[in-house]
Amino acid sequence: MIASAPAKIILTGEHAVVYGQPAIALPVSSLRARVEIEPSKDGFRLLVHDLRQTVHYVQHTTKDALVSPLQRVISLTLDAVNRPLPEVTMHLRSDIPIASGLGSGAAIATAVSRGIAAAVGVTLDSDSLNQIVFEAEKFHHGTPSGVDNTVIVYERPVYFIRGKPIENIKIAVPFYLVIADTGQPSPTRLSVADVRELVNNEPDHYGTVVERIGSITVAARALIERGDLIGLGKALNQNHIYLRDLTVSSEELDYLVEAALEAGALGAKLSGGGRGGNMIALTTHEHAVEIAEKLQTAGATRVIITEISQ
Ligand code: PMV
């Protein structure tokens, strides 16, 4: 038995989404967290192979004693399905780099929750699963907007506004994104806290930046729905400039963004929490491989090409 969940990228609107502005997020289905489940004779174990760790869980552990996000996921899932802990060994493996803005934490939580539900013979509905993964995200991020868990659980392009029902996006013309990793970790909790300080201390300036990023997302949605990739590229470039203003870019991210544009990308920006992690470059099928190669030459530690279509 296998359960899984995809990675994600944020196309536009990261950070501003924390303040009620919209964001567009897309699943990256080729990168996944997977849980394999096998029966066990000696109770429950979750083996986290990439970290060489074992997560144990004792039924009836009081909630205060649940220390790790994965234990929290297990506990919330058992509550939601109303079943005892299954006697299984779960093997967790993930292709998604950790702390790089690709939603590794939310994807792992989603795969584990689906795996527990499958092991007790229940299919969790997406709304309940989304709630569980959101709770787990609070462990990683403190005050997450909910965009990561939503795009990962529903695995479709979303136009997301905090606290509002998800809106779907119609992708008129398929496009390609080259996702390139700086190799530096992206400390989302820290960058979100730093942006909060800026917005609190200088609301006139940074409040306006946040609103302008929101307007870019509104425009980006219309451009995607019209199939205007040139316009979308310009919107991504502008979004990156505002993210720099919010101090969440880095030398490495700026360098890769420049390299992508020089290689002919229609637009490029950092994606996710920033300060490290990944950037994305918008392109078409014909130019994707060339841009990926240029980004690798420019120092990207990992490059992924993904097609975005309906
Ligand atoms: O998890 P990351 O690094 O993709 O960042 C999530 C996006 C933020 O807007 C920076 C934070 C949030 O909670 O939405």
Coordinates of C-alpha atoms and ligand atoms in Angstrom, one line a residue:
M1 CA 0.0 0.0 0.0
I2 CA 1.4 3.4 -0.9
A3 CA 0.2 7.0 -0.1
S4 CA 1.9 10.1 -1.5
A5 CA 1.7 13.9 -2.0
P6 CA 3.4 16.3 -4.4
A7 CA 5.8 19.2 -4.0
K8 CA 4.6 22.7 -4.7
I9 CA 5.8 26.0 -5.9
I10 CA 4.4 29.5 -5.4
L11 CA 4.1 31.3 -8.7
T12 CA 3.2 34.7 -7.2
G13 CA 2.2 36.2 -3.9
E14 CA 4.4 34.6 -1.2
H15 CA 4.7 36.6 2.0
A16 CA 1.9 39.0 0.8
V17 CA -0.5 36.0 1.3
V18 CA 0.2 36.1 5.0
Y19 CA -1.5 39.5 5.1
G20 CA -4.6 38.4 3.2
Q21 CA -3.4 39.1 -0.3
P22 CA -4.0 36.3 -2.9
A23 CA -1.3 33.9 -4.0
I24 CA -1.1 31.5 -6.9
A25 CA 0.4 28.1 -6.1
L26 CA 1.0 25.1 -8.3
P27 CA 1.6 21.4 -7.6
V28 CA 4.9 19.8 -8.8
S29 CA 3.6 16.2 -9.3
S30 CA 6.9 14.8 -10.4
L31 CA 8.5 15.4 -7.0
R32 CA 6.8 13.5 -4.2
A33 CA 6.8 12.4 -0.6
R34 CA 5.8 8.7 -0.4
V35 CA 4.7 6.4 2.4
E36 CA 4.8 2.6 2.0
I37 CA 2.8 0.7 4.5
E38 CA 3.4 -2.9 5.5
P39 CA 1.8 -5.0 8.3
S40 CA 3.8 -5.3 11.5
K41 CA 3.7 -7.8 14.4
D42 CA 5.3 -5.4 16.9
G43 CA 3.2 -2.3 16.9
F44 CA 3.5 0.9 15.0
R45 CA 6.7 2.5 13.5
L46 CA 7.3 5.2 11.1
L47 CA 10.7 5.0 9.5
V48 CA 11.9 8.4 8.1
H49 CA 14.5 7.0 5.7
D50 CA 16.0 10.2 4.4
L51 CA 16.8 11.4 8.0
R52 CA 17.6 7.9 9.3
Q53 CA 15.0 8.5 12.1
T54 CA 12.2 6.4 13.6
V55 CA 9.1 8.0 14.8
H56 CA 7.3 6.0 17.5
Y57 CA 3.9 6.8 18.7
V58 CA 2.0 5.5 21.7
Q59 CA -1.8 5.6 21.5
H60 CA -3.4 7.9 24.1
T61 CA -0.2 10.0 24.4
T62 CA -1.6 13.3 25.7
K63 CA -1.5 16.1 23.2
D64 CA 1.0 18.1 25.2
A65 CA 3.5 15.3 25.0
L66 CA 3.3 15.2 21.2
V67 CA 6.6 16.8 20.4
S68 CA 7.2 16.3 16.7
P69 CA 5.1 17.5 13.8
L70 CA 4.7 13.9 12.5
Q71 CA 3.4 12.7 15.9
R72 CA 0.9 15.5 15.7
V73 CA -0.1 14.4 12.2
I74 CA -0.6 10.9 13.4
S75 CA -2.7 12.0 16.4
L76 CA -4.9 14.3 14.4
T77 CA -5.4 11.7 11.7
L78 CA -6.5 9.0 14.3
D79 CA -8.9 11.5 15.8
A80 CA -10.3 12.3 12.4
V81 CA -10.8 8.7 11.3
N82 CA -11.8 7.6 14.8
R83 CA -9.8 4.4 14.7
P84 CA -7.0 3.0 17.0
L85 CA -3.4 3.1 15.9
P86 CA -2.8 0.5 13.1
E87 CA -0.1 -2.2 13.6
V88 CA 2.0 -1.2 10.6
T89 CA 5.5 -0.2 9.6
M90 CA 5.4 2.9 7.5
H91 CA 8.4 3.7 5.3
L92 CA 8.6 7.4 4.4
R93 CA 10.8 8.6 1.5
S94 CA 10.8 11.9 -0.2
D95 CA 12.3 13.4 -3.4
I96 CA 11.5 16.9 -2.2
P97 CA 14.5 18.9 -0.8
I98 CA 13.9 20.1 2.7
A99 CA 13.7 23.8 3.6
S100 CA 13.8 24.9 0.0
G101 CA 10.4 26.4 -0.6
L102 CA 9.0 23.3 -2.3
G103 CA 6.6 22.4 0.5
S104 CA 8.5 19.4 1.8
G105 CA 7.0 19.5 5.3
A106 CA 3.4 19.8 4.1
A107 CA 3.9 17.0 1.5
I108 CA 5.4 14.7 4.1
A109 CA 2.5 15.4 6.5
T110 CA 0.0 14.8 3.8
A111 CA 1.5 11.5 2.7
V112 CA 1.8 10.3 6.4
S113 CA -1.8 11.3 7.1
R114 CA -3.1 9.6 4.0
G115 CA -1.0 6.5 4.9
I116 CA -2.4 6.2 8.4
A117 CA -6.0 6.6 7.0
A118 CA -5.3 4.0 4.3
A119 CA -3.8 1.6 6.9
V120 CA -7.1 1.7 8.9
G121 CA -9.2 1.4 5.7
V122 CA -10.6 4.9 5.6
T123 CA -10.2 7.6 2.9
L124 CA -9.9 11.0 4.4
D125 CA -11.8 13.7 2.6
S126 CA -9.6 16.5 1.3
D127 CA -11.1 19.2 3.6
S128 CA -10.3 17.2 6.8
L129 CA -6.8 16.3 5.5
N130 CA -6.1 20.0 4.7
Q131 CA -7.0 20.9 8.2
I132 CA -4.7 18.3 9.7
V133 CA -1.8 19.3 7.5
F134 CA -2.4 23.0 8.3
E135 CA -2.0 22.1 12.0
A136 CA 1.3 20.4 11.3
E137 CA 2.5 23.4 9.3
K138 CA 2.1 25.5 12.4
F139 CA 5.0 23.5 13.9
H140 CA 7.3 24.4 11.0
H141 CA 6.2 27.9 10.2
G142 CA 4.5 29.3 13.3
T143 CA 1.9 31.3 11.5
P144 CA 1.4 29.8 8.1
S145 CA -1.0 31.3 5.6
G146 CA -2.3 27.8 4.6
V147 CA -1.2 28.0 1.0
D148 CA 1.2 25.1 1.1
N149 CA -1.1 22.6 2.6
T150 CA -3.9 23.6 0.3
V151 CA -2.1 23.2 -3.0
I152 CA -0.4 20.0 -1.8
V153 CA -3.6 18.3 -0.5
Y154 CA -5.8 19.3 -3.5
E155 CA -2.9 18.8 -6.0
R156 CA -4.2 21.4 -8.5
P157 CA -3.4 25.0 -9.4
V158 CA -4.9 27.3 -6.8
Y159 CA -5.7 30.9 -6.4
F160 CA -5.5 31.2 -2.6
I161 CA -6.7 33.8 -0.2
R162 CA -6.2 33.1 3.5
G163 CA -9.4 31.9 5.2
K164 CA -11.4 31.9 1.9
P165 CA -12.6 29.0 -0.2
I166 CA -10.0 27.9 -2.8
E167 CA -10.5 29.2 -6.3
N168 CA -9.4 27.2 -9.3
I169 CA -7.4 28.7 -12.2
K170 CA -8.0 27.9 -15.8
I171 CA -4.7 27.4 -17.6
A172 CA -5.4 28.6 -21.2
V173 CA -1.9 27.8 -22.6
P174 CA 0.4 25.3 -20.9
F175 CA 3.7 26.8 -19.8
Y176 CA 7.0 25.5 -18.4
L177 CA 8.8 26.4 -15.2
V178 CA 12.4 25.7 -14.6
I179 CA 12.9 25.4 -10.8
A180 CA 16.4 26.0 -9.7
D181 CA 17.8 25.5 -6.2
T182 CA 20.4 27.8 -4.7
G183 CA 21.6 25.1 -2.4
Q184 CA 21.1 27.4 0.6
P185 CA 18.4 26.6 3.1
S186 CA 15.3 28.8 3.1
P187 CA 14.4 29.7 6.7
T188 CA 10.7 30.5 6.2
R189 CA 9.8 31.0 9.8
L190 CA 12.6 33.6 10.1
S191 CA 11.8 35.4 6.8
V192 CA 8.1 35.6 7.7
A193 CA 9.0 37.1 11.1
D194 CA 11.3 39.6 9.5
V195 CA 8.7 40.7 7.0
R196 CA 6.2 41.1 9.8
E197 CA 8.6 43.4 11.6
L198 CA 9.1 45.5 8.5
V199 CA 5.3 45.8 7.9
N200 CA 4.7 46.7 11.6
N201 CA 7.5 49.3 11.7
E202 CA 7.0 50.9 8.4
P203 CA 3.4 50.2 7.4
D204 CA 3.2 52.9 4.8
H205 CA 6.0 51.6 2.7
Y206 CA 5.8 47.8 3.3
G207 CA 2.0 47.7 3.5
T208 CA 2.0 49.2 0.0
V209 CA 4.5 46.7 -1.2
V210 CA 2.3 43.8 0.1
E211 CA -0.7 45.3 -1.6
R212 CA 1.2 45.7 -4.9
I213 CA 2.3 42.1 -4.7
G214 CA -1.4 41.2 -4.3
S215 CA -2.3 43.2 -7.4
I216 CA 0.4 41.3 -9.3
T217 CA -1.3 38.0 -8.4
V218 CA -4.7 39.3 -9.5
A219 CA -3.1 40.3 -12.8
A220 CA -1.2 37.0 -13.1
R221 CA -4.3 35.0 -12.8
A222 CA -6.0 37.0 -15.7
L223 CA -2.8 36.5 -17.8
I224 CA -2.8 32.8 -17.2
E225 CA -6.5 32.5 -18.0
R226 CA -5.8 34.4 -21.3
G227 CA -2.7 32.5 -22.1
D228 CA -0.5 35.7 -22.2
L229 CA 2.9 34.3 -21.2
I230 CA 4.8 37.4 -22.1
G231 CA 2.6 39.4 -19.7
L232 CA 2.9 36.7 -17.1
G233 CA 6.7 36.8 -17.3
K234 CA 6.7 40.6 -16.7
A235 CA 4.5 40.0 -13.7
L236 CA 6.9 37.5 -12.2
N237 CA 9.8 39.9 -12.7
Q238 CA 7.9 42.7 -10.9
N239 CA 7.0 40.3 -8.1
H240 CA 10.7 39.5 -7.6
I241 CA 11.6 43.2 -7.3
Y242 CA 9.0 43.6 -4.6
L243 CA 10.3 40.5 -2.8
R244 CA 13.7 42.0 -2.9
D245 CA 12.3 45.1 -1.3
L246 CA 10.8 42.9 1.5
T247 CA 14.5 41.7 2.0
V248 CA 13.7 38.0 1.3
S249 CA 15.9 37.6 -1.7
S250 CA 19.6 36.8 -1.6
E251 CA 22.7 37.2 -3.7
E252 CA 22.4 33.6 -5.0
L253 CA 18.7 34.0 -5.8
D254 CA 19.3 37.3 -7.6
Y255 CA 22.1 35.7 -9.5
L256 CA 20.0 32.8 -10.7
V257 CA 17.1 35.1 -11.6
E258 CA 19.5 37.2 -13.8
A259 CA 21.0 34.1 -15.4
A260 CA 17.5 32.9 -16.3
L261 CA 16.6 36.2 -17.9
E262 CA 19.8 36.3 -19.8
A263 CA 19.1 32.8 -21.1
G264 CA 15.8 34.0 -22.5
A265 CA 13.3 33.2 -19.7
L266 CA 10.0 35.2 -20.1
G267 CA 10.3 36.0 -16.4
A268 CA 11.9 34.8 -13.2
K269 CA 11.6 35.2 -9.4
L270 CA 12.4 33.6 -6.1
S271 CA 9.7 31.2 -4.9
G272 CA 8.6 30.5 -1.3
G273 CA 10.0 31.9 1.8
G274 CA 13.2 33.1 0.1
R275 CA 16.7 34.0 1.5
G276 CA 17.7 30.7 -0.1
G277 CA 15.8 27.8 -1.5
N278 CA 14.5 27.9 -5.1
M279 CA 13.8 30.3 -7.9
I280 CA 11.5 29.7 -10.8
A281 CA 11.9 30.8 -14.5
L282 CA 8.9 31.0 -16.8
T283 CA 9.5 29.6 -20.3
T284 CA 8.0 27.5 -23.2
H285 CA 8.7 23.9 -24.1
E286 CA 11.4 24.9 -26.7
H287 CA 13.6 26.9 -24.3
A288 CA 13.2 24.9 -21.1
V289 CA 16.2 22.6 -21.4
E290 CA 18.5 25.5 -22.5
I291 CA 17.5 27.6 -19.5
A292 CA 17.9 24.7 -17.2
E293 CA 21.4 24.1 -18.5
K294 CA 22.3 27.8 -18.1
L295 CA 21.0 27.8 -14.5
Q296 CA 23.1 24.8 -13.7
T297 CA 26.1 26.5 -15.2
A298 CA 25.3 29.5 -13.0
G299 CA 25.6 27.4 -9.9
A300 CA 22.1 25.9 -9.3
T301 CA 22.5 22.7 -7.2
R302 CA 19.4 21.1 -8.6
V303 CA 17.2 22.0 -11.6
I304 CA 13.8 20.7 -12.4
I305 CA 11.6 21.3 -15.4
T306 CA 7.9 21.1 -14.9
E307 CA 5.0 21.6 -17.3
I308 CA 2.0 23.5 -15.9
S309 CA -1.2 22.6 -17.6
Q310 CA -4.8 22.0 -16.7
Ligands
PMV1 O1 7.1 27.1 2.7 P1 7.6 28.2 1.8 O2 9.0 28.5 2.0 O3 7.2 27.9 0.3 O4 6.9 29.6 2.1 C1 5.5 29.7 2.2 C2 5.1 31.0 1.7 C3 5.0 32.2 2.7 O5 4.1 33.1 2.1 C4 6.4 32.8 2.7 C5 4.6 31.8 4.1 C6 3.1 31.4 4.2 O6 2.8 30.9 5.3 O7 2.3 31.6 3.2

